XYZ file of C-alpha atoms in Angstrom:
124
model
C 53.079 -40.647 -194.338
C 55.048 -39.089 -191.480
C 56.199 -41.872 -189.167
C 57.458 -39.394 -186.534
C 54.007 -38.077 -185.705
C 52.898 -38.411 -182.089
C 50.476 -41.208 -181.248
C 48.397 -41.399 -178.121
C 46.668 -44.730 -177.690
C 45.738 -44.186 -174.036
C 42.115 -43.032 -174.317
C 41.949 -42.153 -170.608
C 44.368 -39.247 -171.140
C 42.291 -37.595 -173.884
C 40.078 -34.782 -172.590
C 36.994 -34.809 -174.798
C 34.874 -31.666 -175.209
C 31.423 -31.622 -173.622
C 29.499 -32.107 -176.911
C 31.544 -35.256 -177.573
C 30.689 -36.638 -174.129
C 26.993 -35.901 -174.677
C 27.182 -37.615 -178.067
C 28.834 -40.706 -176.585
C 26.137 -40.937 -173.902
C 23.512 -40.628 -176.651
C 25.084 -43.559 -178.504
C 25.298 -45.643 -175.313
C 21.638 -44.954 -174.520
C 20.708 -46.077 -178.040
C 22.733 -49.269 -177.545
C 20.907 -49.940 -174.256
C 17.546 -49.333 -175.930
C 18.402 -51.794 -178.702
C 18.700 -54.606 -176.166
C 15.863 -53.304 -173.983
C 13.409 -53.823 -176.824
C 13.529 -57.576 -176.098
C 12.463 -57.032 -172.482
C 9.776 -54.545 -173.451
C 8.318 -56.865 -176.109
C 8.310 -59.762 -173.637
C 6.458 -57.647 -171.076
C 3.967 -56.511 -173.725
C 3.330 -60.072 -174.880
C 2.922 -61.278 -171.297
C 0.551 -58.454 -170.426
C -1.686 -59.211 -173.406
C -1.747 -62.991 -172.956
C -4.396 -63.165 -170.225
C -5.650 -61.403 -167.125
C -3.624 -63.759 -164.933
C -0.395 -63.140 -166.846
C -1.017 -59.384 -166.602
C -1.514 -59.714 -162.836
C 1.675 -61.796 -162.563
C 3.618 -59.221 -164.572
C 2.235 -56.405 -162.449
C 3.208 -58.269 -159.270
C 6.712 -58.770 -160.688
C 7.211 -55.014 -160.749
C 7.312 -55.033 -156.934
C 10.764 -56.639 -157.163
C 13.639 -54.181 -156.669
C 15.711 -55.608 -159.521
C 12.797 -55.280 -161.947
C 12.257 -51.691 -160.808
C 15.959 -50.955 -161.334
C 15.905 -52.444 -164.852
C 12.727 -50.494 -165.634
C 14.345 -47.303 -164.358
C 17.421 -48.008 -166.490
C 15.318 -48.503 -169.613
C 13.284 -45.362 -168.928
C 16.474 -43.395 -168.238
C 18.028 -44.505 -171.513
C 14.797 -43.711 -173.356
C 14.500 -40.274 -171.750
C 18.083 -39.227 -172.438
C 17.948 -40.610 -175.968
C 14.769 -38.611 -176.593
C 16.277 -35.367 -175.282
C 19.489 -35.836 -177.278
C 17.471 -36.783 -180.360
C 15.494 -33.551 -180.146
C 18.808 -31.667 -179.909
C 19.981 -33.401 -183.085
C 16.719 -32.524 -184.843
C 17.207 -28.874 -183.864
C 20.755 -29.000 -185.196
C 19.417 -30.457 -188.467
C 17.221 -27.346 -188.739
C 20.321 -25.134 -188.352
C 19.941 -24.266 -184.657
C 23.116 -24.565 -182.582
C 25.533 -25.571 -185.319
C 28.366 -23.342 -184.122
C 31.036 -24.455 -181.689
C 29.502 -22.409 -178.856
C 26.004 -23.503 -179.866
C 27.114 -27.130 -179.682
C 28.493 -26.618 -176.174
C 25.305 -24.861 -175.053
C 23.200 -27.617 -176.615
C 25.263 -30.267 -174.833
C 24.800 -28.508 -171.474
C 21.037 -28.238 -172.025
C 20.888 -31.879 -173.117
C 22.771 -33.098 -170.053
C 20.686 -30.989 -167.662
C 17.354 -32.008 -169.207
C 18.527 -35.623 -169.427
C 19.388 -35.604 -165.725
C 15.981 -34.140 -164.881
C 14.247 -36.827 -166.952
C 16.313 -39.577 -165.290
C 15.450 -38.302 -161.806
C 11.764 -38.032 -162.710
C 11.827 -41.587 -164.081
C 13.307 -42.787 -160.788
C 10.628 -40.970 -158.791
C 7.931 -42.474 -161.021
C 9.284 -46.045 -160.766
C 9.869 -45.949 -157.027
């Protein structure tokens, strides 16, 4: 192995291509959704427990922090869905080229942003 090869361990200096950034955001949104499942299951269990617990849960959604967390979960879900559809299209052979990957990443980021804004409008 060549010991004189250059090494760059400072990740902040690496300029990633747009498809890589979209892929990283997709992975982060999946990570967020993994932990959000606990909150969603708790809310589902509380809503099905009784009429009073459903009313209490519904009243809790008037809190700004709860709305922000809900918006965050919906944003992660929306972006993950859009990026997942892009991956399904790539599995069918659509957008597998370098330029197709860049175009797919742009479309994913634009549609993801639209979904995130719509989720914010819906929550607030």
